[in-house]
Coordinates of C-alpha atoms and ligand atoms in Angstrom, one line a residue:
M27 CA 113.1 118.9 84.1
C28 CA 110.4 115.9 84.8
G29 CA 107.1 117.0 85.6
I30 CA 104.6 115.6 88.0
I31 CA 100.8 115.8 88.1
G32 CA 98.1 113.7 90.1
Y33 CA 94.3 114.1 90.2
V34 CA 91.6 112.7 92.5
G35 CA 88.1 114.0 91.9
D36 CA 84.7 113.4 90.2
K37 CA 86.0 113.9 86.5
Q38 CA 87.7 111.8 83.8
A39 CA 91.5 112.1 85.5
A40 CA 93.3 111.6 82.1
P41 CA 92.3 114.9 80.4
I42 CA 93.0 116.9 83.2
L43 CA 96.6 114.8 84.0
L44 CA 97.5 115.9 80.0
E45 CA 96.6 119.3 80.5
G46 CA 98.4 119.7 83.5
L47 CA 101.2 118.1 81.9
S48 CA 100.9 120.5 78.9
K49 CA 101.4 123.4 81.5
L50 CA 104.8 121.6 82.7
E51 CA 106.3 121.2 78.8
Y52 CA 108.2 124.2 79.7
R53 CA 110.4 122.3 82.1
G54 CA 111.7 120.4 79.5
Y55 CA 111.0 116.9 78.6
D56 CA 111.8 113.7 76.0
S57 CA 108.7 111.7 77.1
A58 CA 105.3 111.3 79.1
G59 CA 102.9 109.3 80.6
I60 CA 99.8 108.4 82.8
A61 CA 98.5 106.0 85.1
V62 CA 95.1 106.2 85.8
F63 CA 92.9 103.6 88.0
S64 CA 90.3 101.8 85.5
E65 CA 88.0 99.0 86.1
G66 CA 90.1 97.6 89.0
K67 CA 93.5 97.9 87.6
I68 CA 95.9 100.8 86.6
E69 CA 96.2 101.5 83.4
V70 CA 99.3 103.1 81.9
K71 CA 99.9 105.0 78.8
K72 CA 103.4 106.4 78.3
S73 CA 105.7 107.1 75.1
R74 CA 108.7 108.7 74.2
G75 CA 108.3 112.2 72.5
R76 CA 106.1 115.2 72.6
L77 CA 103.0 115.2 74.6
S78 CA 101.2 115.2 71.6
V79 CA 102.3 111.7 70.6
L80 CA 100.6 110.6 74.1
S81 CA 97.7 112.5 73.7
E82 CA 97.1 110.6 70.1
L83 CA 97.5 107.3 72.1
T84 CA 95.0 108.4 74.4
D85 CA 92.6 110.2 72.1
G86 CA 93.0 113.1 74.2
G87 CA 92.7 111.4 77.7
K88 CA 89.2 110.1 76.7
A89 CA 89.9 106.6 76.0
V90 CA 91.4 106.2 79.7
I91 CA 88.6 105.8 81.6
G92 CA 89.1 106.5 85.6
N93 CA 88.9 109.5 87.8
V94 CA 91.9 108.9 90.0
G95 CA 95.4 109.1 88.1
I96 CA 99.1 110.4 88.2
G97 CA 101.0 111.7 85.0
H98 CA 104.6 112.6 84.2
T99 CA 106.9 114.5 81.8
R100 CA 110.3 112.7 82.1
W101 CA 113.8 114.7 81.1
A102 CA 116.0 111.7 81.1
T103 CA 118.8 110.9 83.2
H104 CA 118.8 107.6 83.9
G105 CA 118.4 105.5 80.6
E106 CA 117.7 107.1 77.3
P107 CA 114.7 108.4 76.4
S108 CA 112.1 105.7 75.3
D109 CA 108.8 104.1 75.8
V110 CA 110.2 101.8 78.5
N111 CA 112.1 104.2 80.6
S112 CA 109.4 106.5 80.6
H113 CA 107.1 107.0 83.7
P114 CA 104.9 105.7 85.5
H115 CA 106.5 102.6 86.4
L116 CA 104.6 99.5 87.5
S117 CA 105.9 97.3 90.1
S118 CA 105.9 93.5 89.3
S119 CA 102.4 92.4 89.8
G120 CA 100.9 96.1 88.4
R121 CA 99.4 96.9 91.8
F122 CA 101.7 100.0 92.3
A123 CA 102.4 102.9 89.6
V124 CA 104.8 105.5 90.5
V125 CA 106.3 108.7 88.8
H126 CA 109.2 110.3 89.9
N127 CA 111.0 113.8 89.6
G128 CA 114.8 113.8 91.3
I129 CA 117.7 111.1 91.2
I130 CA 117.7 108.0 93.6
E131 CA 121.4 108.1 94.4
N132 CA 121.6 104.5 95.9
Y133 CA 119.5 102.8 93.4
I134 CA 122.3 100.7 92.4
P135 CA 122.7 98.7 95.7
L136 CA 118.7 98.8 96.1
K137 CA 118.3 97.5 92.6
K138 CA 121.0 94.7 93.4
K139 CA 119.2 94.0 96.4
L140 CA 115.7 93.5 95.0
I141 CA 117.1 91.8 92.0
D142 CA 118.9 89.2 94.3
K143 CA 115.0 88.6 96.1
G144 CA 114.1 87.6 92.5
I145 CA 112.3 90.9 91.2
K146 CA 113.1 91.6 87.4
F147 CA 113.5 95.2 86.3
I148 CA 112.4 96.1 82.9
S149 CA 113.9 99.7 82.4
E150 CA 117.2 101.4 83.3
T151 CA 115.7 104.2 85.5
D152 CA 116.6 104.9 88.7
T153 CA 112.9 105.3 89.5
E154 CA 111.9 101.6 88.8
V155 CA 113.5 100.8 92.3
I156 CA 110.6 102.7 93.9
A157 CA 107.9 101.0 92.3
H158 CA 109.5 97.3 93.2
L159 CA 110.4 98.8 96.9
F160 CA 106.7 100.0 97.5
E161 CA 105.4 96.6 96.7
Y162 CA 108.1 95.0 98.4
Y163 CA 107.6 96.9 101.8
Y164 CA 103.7 97.2 101.1
N165 CA 102.0 95.9 104.6
G166 CA 98.2 97.6 103.8
N167 CA 99.2 100.9 105.2
M168 CA 100.2 103.4 102.3
I169 CA 101.7 106.2 104.9
E170 CA 103.9 103.2 106.8
T171 CA 104.9 101.9 103.4
M172 CA 106.0 105.5 102.0
S173 CA 107.9 106.0 105.1
K174 CA 109.6 102.7 104.7
V175 CA 110.8 103.4 101.2
I176 CA 111.9 107.1 101.6
E177 CA 113.9 106.0 104.6
R178 CA 115.9 103.8 102.1
V179 CA 116.5 106.0 99.5
D180 CA 119.1 108.7 99.0
G181 CA 118.9 111.5 96.9
S182 CA 116.0 113.9 95.4
Y183 CA 112.4 112.8 94.8
A184 CA 109.2 114.0 94.2
L185 CA 106.9 110.8 93.8
G186 CA 103.2 110.4 93.3
I187 CA 101.9 106.8 93.9
L188 CA 98.8 104.8 93.0
A189 CA 97.8 101.7 94.4
V190 CA 95.5 99.0 93.6
D191 CA 94.1 98.5 96.9
H192 CA 93.3 102.4 97.4
P193 CA 91.4 103.2 94.3
D194 CA 89.8 106.5 95.6
E195 CA 93.3 108.4 96.7
F196 CA 97.0 108.4 95.9
I197 CA 99.8 109.2 98.0
A198 CA 103.0 111.4 97.2
V199 CA 105.9 112.9 99.1
R200 CA 108.6 115.0 98.2
K201 CA 112.2 115.7 99.1
A202 CA 114.4 118.5 97.3
S203 CA 112.3 118.1 94.4
P204 CA 109.2 120.4 94.0
L205 CA 105.8 119.2 94.5
I206 CA 102.9 121.2 95.6
V207 CA 99.0 120.1 96.6
G208 CA 96.4 121.7 95.1
L209 CA 93.0 121.8 96.8
G210 CA 89.8 122.1 94.8
D211 CA 86.3 121.8 95.6
G212 CA 85.3 117.8 95.4
E213 CA 88.8 117.3 93.8
N214 CA 92.6 117.7 94.7
F215 CA 96.0 118.0 92.7
V216 CA 99.5 117.8 93.4
A217 CA 101.6 119.2 90.6
S218 CA 105.4 120.3 90.4
D219 CA 104.7 123.8 90.3
V220 CA 101.1 125.9 90.3
T221 CA 101.1 126.8 86.6
A222 CA 100.0 123.2 86.0
I223 CA 96.7 123.4 88.3
L224 CA 95.8 127.0 88.0
N225 CA 92.9 126.3 85.7
H226 CA 91.3 124.4 88.5
T227 CA 92.6 125.7 92.0
R228 CA 94.3 128.6 93.6
D229 CA 94.6 127.2 97.1
I230 CA 97.6 125.5 97.7
Y231 CA 99.5 123.7 100.2
Y232 CA 103.7 124.0 100.1
L233 CA 105.2 120.2 101.0
E234 CA 108.2 120.4 103.2
D235 CA 111.0 117.7 102.7
D236 CA 109.8 114.3 103.7
E237 CA 106.1 115.3 104.0
I238 CA 103.6 112.5 102.9
V239 CA 100.4 113.6 101.6
V240 CA 97.3 111.8 100.8
L241 CA 94.6 112.5 98.5
K242 CA 91.2 111.7 98.1
K243 CA 88.6 113.7 96.3
D244 CA 87.0 114.9 99.7
S245 CA 90.1 115.4 102.0
V246 CA 93.9 116.0 101.8
K247 CA 95.8 114.7 104.6
V248 CA 99.5 115.3 105.4
Y249 CA 101.9 113.0 107.4
N250 CA 105.7 113.5 108.5
I251 CA 107.7 110.6 108.7
D252 CA 106.4 109.0 111.6
G253 CA 102.9 108.9 110.5
E254 CA 101.9 111.6 112.6
E255 CA 99.2 114.1 110.8
I256 CA 100.4 117.8 110.1
K257 CA 98.4 120.9 109.9
K258 CA 99.4 123.0 106.9
E259 CA 99.0 126.6 106.5
Q260 CA 96.7 127.1 103.2
F261 CA 98.1 129.6 100.4
T262 CA 96.3 131.4 97.8
V263 CA 98.3 132.0 94.4
N264 CA 97.8 135.2 93.0
W265 CA 99.2 134.6 89.7
D266 CA 97.0 135.5 86.9
I267 CA 95.9 132.6 84.7
S268 CA 96.7 134.8 81.4
A269 CA 100.2 134.9 83.0
A270 CA 101.0 131.5 82.1
E271 CA 99.3 131.6 78.8
K272 CA 100.7 132.7 75.8
G273 CA 98.1 135.3 74.7
G274 CA 98.3 135.9 71.1
Y275 CA 102.3 135.9 71.1
E276 CA 103.9 133.2 69.0
H277 CA 106.4 132.0 71.7
F278 CA 106.3 132.6 75.7
M279 CA 109.9 134.2 75.3
M280 CA 108.7 137.4 73.3
K281 CA 105.7 137.7 75.9
E282 CA 108.2 137.1 78.5
I283 CA 110.4 140.0 76.9
E284 CA 107.7 142.2 76.8
E285 CA 106.3 141.8 80.2
Q286 CA 109.7 143.1 81.8
P287 CA 108.3 146.7 82.7
K288 CA 105.4 145.3 84.3
A289 CA 107.5 142.4 86.3
L290 CA 109.7 145.2 87.1
S291 CA 107.5 147.4 88.3
E292 CA 106.0 144.9 90.6
T293 CA 109.3 144.1 92.0
I294 CA 110.5 147.6 92.6
N295 CA 107.4 149.7 93.3
P296 CA 106.3 148.0 96.9
R297 CA 110.2 148.6 98.0
I298 CA 110.4 152.1 97.4
Q299 CA 108.2 153.8 100.1
N300 CA 108.4 157.7 100.3
G301 CA 111.7 157.7 98.6
R302 CA 113.2 154.8 100.7
I303 CA 114.2 151.6 100.1
V304 CA 112.0 149.0 102.3
L305 CA 113.4 145.5 102.0
D306 CA 110.3 143.6 103.0
N307 CA 110.9 142.3 106.4
I308 CA 114.3 141.8 106.3
S309 CA 116.1 143.2 109.1
L310 CA 119.7 143.8 108.0
T311 CA 121.0 146.9 110.5
G312 CA 123.7 148.7 109.9
D313 CA 125.7 146.7 112.6
D314 CA 124.4 143.7 110.7
I315 CA 126.1 144.9 107.3
S316 CA 129.2 146.7 108.6
R317 CA 129.9 143.2 110.4
I318 CA 129.9 141.3 107.2
N319 CA 133.4 140.1 106.2
K320 CA 132.6 138.8 102.8
I321 CA 129.3 138.5 100.3
Y322 CA 128.9 135.2 98.5
I323 CA 126.7 135.4 95.6
I324 CA 125.4 132.1 94.9
A325 CA 123.7 130.6 91.5
C326 CA 123.5 128.9 88.4
G327 CA 123.0 129.8 84.8
S328 CA 121.3 133.4 84.1
A329 CA 121.2 134.1 87.6
Y330 CA 124.4 133.4 88.1
H331 CA 125.0 136.1 85.5
V332 CA 123.0 138.5 87.7
G333 CA 125.4 137.6 90.3
V334 CA 128.4 138.7 88.2
V335 CA 126.7 142.3 87.9
G336 CA 125.8 141.9 91.7
K337 CA 129.8 141.4 92.4
Y338 CA 130.6 144.8 90.5
V339 CA 127.6 147.0 91.9
I340 CA 128.0 145.6 95.5
E341 CA 131.6 146.1 95.6
K342 CA 131.5 149.4 94.1
M343 CA 128.6 150.9 96.3
C344 CA 129.5 149.2 99.7
R345 CA 133.1 148.2 99.3
I346 CA 132.8 144.9 101.0
P347 CA 134.2 142.1 98.9
V348 CA 131.8 139.9 96.6
E349 CA 132.7 136.6 95.5
T350 CA 130.1 135.3 92.6
I351 CA 130.5 131.7 92.6
I352 CA 128.3 128.9 90.4
A353 CA 126.5 126.6 93.0
S354 CA 127.8 123.5 91.5
E355 CA 131.1 124.7 92.1
F356 CA 130.5 126.2 95.6
R357 CA 129.3 123.1 96.9
Y358 CA 132.2 121.0 96.4
C359 CA 135.1 123.4 96.9
D360 CA 134.9 123.2 101.1
P361 CA 134.4 127.1 100.8
I362 CA 136.0 129.1 103.6
V363 CA 132.7 130.6 104.9
T364 CA 132.5 132.2 108.2
E365 CA 129.5 133.5 110.5
N366 CA 130.7 136.9 109.5
D367 CA 129.6 136.2 105.6
L368 CA 126.2 136.8 104.0
A369 CA 125.5 134.4 101.2
I370 CA 123.1 135.8 98.7
I371 CA 121.3 132.8 96.8
I372 CA 119.2 133.9 93.5
S373 CA 117.2 131.6 91.8
Q374 CA 114.1 131.9 89.7
S375 CA 112.5 128.5 90.5
G376 CA 113.8 128.3 93.7
E377 CA 114.6 124.6 93.1
T378 CA 117.5 124.4 91.3
A379 CA 119.4 121.2 93.0
D380 CA 122.7 122.7 93.0
T381 CA 121.7 126.0 94.1
L382 CA 119.7 124.6 97.2
A383 CA 122.4 122.3 98.1
A384 CA 124.8 125.5 98.1
L385 CA 122.5 127.5 100.0
K386 CA 122.4 124.6 102.8
E387 CA 126.1 124.3 102.6
A388 CA 126.8 128.1 103.2
K389 CA 124.0 128.0 106.2
A390 CA 125.7 125.0 107.8
K391 CA 129.1 127.1 107.9
G392 CA 127.3 130.0 109.3
A393 CA 126.7 132.2 106.7
R394 CA 123.3 134.4 106.7
T395 CA 121.2 133.8 103.9
I396 CA 119.3 136.0 101.8
G397 CA 117.1 134.3 99.1
I398 CA 116.4 136.2 95.6
V399 CA 113.5 133.7 94.4
N400 CA 110.5 134.0 91.9
V401 CA 108.6 130.9 93.2
V402 CA 106.6 131.6 96.5
G403 CA 107.4 128.9 98.9
S404 CA 109.8 126.9 96.8
S405 CA 112.6 125.1 98.4
I406 CA 115.3 127.9 98.2
A407 CA 112.8 130.4 99.3
N408 CA 111.8 128.4 102.4
A409 CA 115.6 127.1 103.4
S410 CA 116.9 131.0 103.1
D411 CA 116.7 133.0 106.4
D412 CA 115.4 135.8 104.5
V413 CA 113.8 136.3 101.1
L414 CA 113.4 138.6 98.9
Y415 CA 110.7 137.5 96.0
T416 CA 111.0 139.0 92.2
W417 CA 107.5 139.2 91.2
A418 CA 108.0 138.3 87.6
G419 CA 105.2 136.3 87.7
P420 CA 105.2 132.9 86.0
E421 CA 108.3 132.2 83.7
I422 CA 107.6 129.7 81.0
A423 CA 110.3 130.3 78.1
V424 CA 113.2 128.1 79.4
A425 CA 115.6 130.9 78.1
T426 CA 114.6 133.6 81.2
T427 CA 114.3 136.9 80.5
K428 CA 112.3 138.6 83.0
A429 CA 113.3 136.8 86.0
Y430 CA 116.8 137.7 85.0
S431 CA 115.7 141.6 85.0
T432 CA 113.9 141.3 87.9
Q433 CA 116.9 139.7 89.9
L434 CA 118.7 142.4 88.6
S435 CA 116.7 145.1 90.3
V436 CA 116.7 143.3 93.5
I437 CA 120.5 143.4 93.7
Y438 CA 120.5 146.9 92.9
M439 CA 117.7 147.5 95.4
L440 CA 119.5 145.4 98.2
S441 CA 123.0 147.1 97.3
V442 CA 121.9 150.7 97.5
Y443 CA 120.5 149.8 100.8
M444 CA 123.6 148.3 102.4
A445 CA 125.6 151.3 101.1
D446 CA 123.3 153.7 102.6
K447 CA 123.2 151.8 106.0
L448 CA 127.1 152.1 105.8
G449 CA 126.8 155.6 105.6
R450 CA 128.4 155.4 102.3
L451 CA 126.1 157.4 100.2
S452 CA 125.3 160.9 100.6
N453 CA 121.5 162.0 100.6
A454 CA 121.7 163.3 97.3
E455 CA 123.5 160.2 96.1
Y456 CA 121.1 157.9 97.6
D457 CA 117.9 160.0 96.2
K458 CA 119.5 159.7 92.8
L459 CA 119.9 156.2 93.0
V460 CA 116.5 155.3 94.1
S461 CA 115.0 157.5 91.3
E462 CA 116.7 155.9 88.5
I463 CA 116.2 152.2 90.0
K464 CA 112.3 153.5 90.1
K465 CA 112.4 154.5 86.5
L466 CA 113.8 151.4 85.0
P467 CA 110.8 150.0 84.1
D468 CA 110.2 153.1 81.8
Y469 CA 113.7 152.6 80.3
V470 CA 113.1 149.1 79.4
A471 CA 109.6 150.1 78.0
Q472 CA 111.4 152.4 75.6
I473 CA 114.0 150.4 74.5
L474 CA 111.4 147.8 73.8
K475 CA 109.8 150.3 71.1
S476 CA 113.0 149.9 69.0
K477 CA 112.8 146.1 68.5
D478 CA 112.6 146.7 64.8
Q479 CA 116.2 147.5 64.6
V480 CA 117.3 144.5 66.4
Q481 CA 115.2 142.2 64.1
F482 CA 117.4 143.8 61.4
L483 CA 120.4 142.9 62.7
A484 CA 119.2 139.5 63.4
S485 CA 118.5 139.0 59.8
K486 CA 121.7 140.0 58.7
F487 CA 123.6 137.9 60.7
F488 CA 121.5 134.8 61.9
N489 CA 123.5 132.3 59.4
S490 CA 126.7 133.2 61.5
H491 CA 128.8 130.1 63.2
S492 CA 130.2 131.9 65.8
I493 CA 129.0 135.2 67.7
F494 CA 131.3 136.8 70.2
F495 CA 130.2 139.3 73.0
I496 CA 132.9 141.6 74.4
G497 CA 132.7 144.1 77.2
R498 CA 134.4 145.6 80.2
N499 CA 133.2 145.6 84.2
L500 CA 129.6 145.5 84.2
D501 CA 129.5 145.5 80.5
Y502 CA 131.2 142.1 80.4
A503 CA 128.8 140.9 82.8
V504 CA 125.9 141.4 80.1
S505 CA 127.8 140.2 77.5
L506 CA 127.6 136.8 79.5
E507 CA 124.1 137.0 79.4
G508 CA 124.0 138.0 75.9
S509 CA 126.2 135.4 75.0
L510 CA 124.2 132.7 76.9
K511 CA 120.6 133.9 75.6
L512 CA 121.9 133.8 71.9
K513 CA 123.6 130.1 72.3
E514 CA 120.7 128.5 74.3
I515 CA 118.3 129.3 71.6
S516 CA 119.7 129.5 68.5
Y517 CA 122.5 127.1 68.6
I518 CA 124.7 129.3 67.5
H519 CA 128.3 128.8 68.9
S520 CA 128.9 131.9 71.1
E521 CA 131.4 133.3 73.5
A522 CA 131.6 136.3 76.0
Y523 CA 134.8 137.8 77.0
A524 CA 136.3 140.4 79.1
A525 CA 137.1 142.8 76.1
G526 CA 140.6 143.1 77.8
E527 CA 141.4 139.6 77.6
L528 CA 140.4 139.0 73.9
K529 CA 143.6 139.3 73.2
H530 CA 145.1 136.6 75.3
G531 CA 143.9 133.7 72.5
T532 CA 140.5 134.0 71.4
I533 CA 141.1 136.8 69.2
S534 CA 142.6 134.2 66.9
L535 CA 139.1 132.9 66.5
I536 CA 138.1 136.3 64.6
E537 CA 138.1 135.7 61.1
E538 CA 136.6 138.1 58.1
G539 CA 133.2 138.8 58.8
T540 CA 133.0 137.2 62.3
L541 CA 130.4 139.0 64.5
V542 CA 131.3 140.9 67.5
V543 CA 128.7 142.3 69.5
A544 CA 130.4 145.0 71.7
L545 CA 128.9 146.6 75.0
A546 CA 130.4 150.0 75.7
T547 CA 127.7 151.6 78.0
N548 CA 130.2 152.8 80.8
D549 CA 131.6 156.2 79.8
E550 CA 134.8 156.0 81.9
L551 CA 135.4 152.8 79.9
F552 CA 134.5 153.8 76.7
D553 CA 137.9 154.5 75.2
K554 CA 139.4 151.0 76.5
T555 CA 136.4 149.2 74.9
V556 CA 136.7 151.0 71.7
S557 CA 140.4 150.1 71.8
N558 CA 139.4 146.4 71.8
I559 CA 136.5 146.8 69.1
K560 CA 139.5 148.4 66.8
E561 CA 141.8 144.9 67.9
V562 CA 138.8 143.1 66.2
K563 CA 137.8 145.0 63.5
A564 CA 141.6 145.1 62.4
R565 CA 140.9 141.3 62.1
G566 CA 138.0 141.4 59.8
A567 CA 135.4 141.5 62.5
V568 CA 131.8 143.1 62.4
V569 CA 130.9 144.8 65.2
V570 CA 127.4 145.8 66.5
G571 CA 128.3 148.2 69.3
V572 CA 125.8 148.8 72.3
T573 CA 126.2 152.3 73.6
K574 CA 124.5 155.3 75.5
E575 CA 122.5 157.5 73.1
S576 CA 124.3 160.5 75.1
Q577 CA 128.0 159.0 74.2
Q578 CA 129.6 161.5 72.1
H579 CA 131.9 159.1 70.3
K580 CA 129.1 156.3 69.8
S581 CA 129.8 156.1 66.2
D582 CA 133.4 154.6 67.2
C583 CA 131.8 151.5 68.6
G584 CA 130.7 149.6 65.9
D585 CA 129.4 149.2 62.3
Y586 CA 126.0 149.5 63.5
I587 CA 125.1 151.3 66.8
I588 CA 122.2 150.4 69.3
E589 CA 121.7 153.4 71.5
L590 CA 120.4 152.9 74.9
P591 CA 118.7 155.7 77.2
G592 CA 121.3 156.7 79.8
T593 CA 120.8 156.0 83.4
E594 CA 123.4 155.5 86.4
S595 CA 126.3 153.5 85.0
V596 CA 125.5 150.6 88.0
F597 CA 122.1 150.2 86.5
M598 CA 123.2 150.2 82.9
P599 CA 122.9 146.2 82.6
S600 CA 119.4 146.3 83.2
L601 CA 119.2 148.3 79.7
A602 CA 122.0 146.8 78.0
V603 CA 120.3 143.1 78.4
I604 CA 117.1 143.7 76.5
P605 CA 118.5 144.4 72.9
L606 CA 120.8 141.0 73.4
Q607 CA 117.8 139.1 74.6
L608 CA 115.8 140.3 71.3
F609 CA 118.7 139.5 69.4
G610 CA 119.0 136.0 70.6
Y611 CA 115.1 135.8 70.0
Y612 CA 115.1 137.0 66.6
V613 CA 118.0 134.9 65.7
A614 CA 116.8 131.9 66.9
S615 CA 113.2 132.7 65.2
L616 CA 114.9 133.2 61.8
K617 CA 116.6 129.7 62.3
G618 CA 113.1 128.2 63.1
C619 CA 114.4 126.9 66.7
D620 CA 112.2 125.6 69.1
I621 CA 112.4 129.0 70.6
D622 CA 110.7 128.1 74.2
K623 CA 111.7 124.5 74.5
P624 CA 115.6 124.6 73.2
R625 CA 116.9 121.1 72.8
N626 CA 118.3 119.4 75.7
L627 CA 117.6 122.3 78.2
A628 CA 115.2 122.1 81.1
K629 CA 113.7 124.9 82.8
S630 CA 114.0 124.1 86.3
V631 CA 117.3 122.0 87.2
T632 CA 116.2 119.7 89.8
V633 CA 119.1 117.1 89.6
E634 CA 122.7 117.7 90.4
Ligands
G6P10 C1 118.1 127.0 84.1 C2 117.1 127.9 83.3 C3 118.2 129.2 83.3 C4 118.3 129.6 84.8 C5 119.1 128.5 85.5 C6 118.6 128.6 87.0 O1 119.5 126.7 83.2 O2 117.1 127.6 81.6 O3 117.1 130.3 82.9 O4 119.1 130.6 84.7 O5 118.5 127.0 85.3 O6 117.8 128.3 87.4 P1 117.0 129.2 88.5 O7 115.8 128.6 88.7 O8 117.8 128.5 89.8 O9 117.4 130.5 88.6

């Protein structure tokens, strides 16, 4: 979703803003703009469309002279993608420029009030009220004015504001939308995430809700809403710059698929010490775990699909009831949560608005919360009682791959850890599970060596109108992810179905030649799934089966078989998802789709 960058220093701001925005492109956007102090006024350049349009308009930023500026990529919410709705927005006099990520929920009454006072609006955005409000309340003091403005707005925001009276600085604030501060040498930055500033600095501050930051080239001061200065802890980002570059790959998605063995090793290895699972600093004692009445797993998108795997795995190993629920549903269903419940919140970005709100709801109702998060210092990481980081590094492609895989590995470790504390595993079982978790990176690397077979299958089926994914139990959970991967990047209609449920309606959609991808990795359920495969084949489906190499009757599960190495059934999702990610990628590539930035999608969904 929208991306923000701000710069103050000695260099020309516009090229730096454009470069930063290019690093935020992955978040999803439909227009872009910058505002720079130039010769005593604020110069704004903005346009609908890709960043290349803005770059052309400004000669790569060279045409906009000035050392202080803010930039923005917009993912339209209020008002269509258009030049006028693009950010930055100016106040009526042109003395203030604003970029915003988030949604001002009470913008309608605020807009009405301002219109009644004679102020004219030119865009359809919620953001424009901020520019006018700032001018309306401006008393010469930027911090006091910012406090007044944010006291009056409801919703979520990361804001960057320039004021003509203060040409050597800019001001920013955030609430429930991401914004970090980058600390350079004679230059400082704000950005929606660290990838935008990694080329300039690795030293950062994470801002908390309603912390106001004033950036000059030689100083960064952070204030609370009462205008009192706050001392911030400085963090150093250890992400490699190359991790946020394509490094010779055509798409980030393929690079990230290939990075999975490394990401898994980095997530798993530090947590297995002398054959025991060590969960960072989390102190879930056996007593704590035995008191857990129910576990909620709450997330959106692919992270939710990890939760679906988690339900099967944790229930099987720990015998604690687990409800996996989509965050946007959880927050409005008045969930029955007690102090004896545990909420596991899964999020790559740590900023997904619904997931964050659901976390707060679970906490408010007394649940203990554990975040499984990829971005250090993100809102969900900060708000959770405990955090287990996935060490996947920056994930740029909108369609997640390595974050999904590392999230799964954390769920496995958490589950084995809890089952052990509950005394549900013999030493031999525990050792076996831990040793198989350790081997996951190698299994995944092995599967990635057979990419050609998946590429071949993609070349046979990329013209399909509709593709179904079926499986039972954990295979169903992986089907959900395989289907989502395919549809989000290739735009082919796809559905995932619990194999046994197909005949209750959806089988009517199977026609001669319809592709069904059938997952049958669980030996105990293999025969059941084969029956479902026969049902669809009898209606004309062509079936690609995904099963274990060691499965004796593997040829029964499809016209084309993808074979996987064998591990514990509970961990098979980590293996089975790999060919499905590759299939989605190759199909989208053959269709010529914009794989890393699929239409209408955003990487980090920071609005409801
Ligand atoms: C978007 C992304 C998905 C992701 C989902 C949840 O839809 O495209 O890849 O699974 O948001 O995001 P989160 O950052 O909370 O994992």
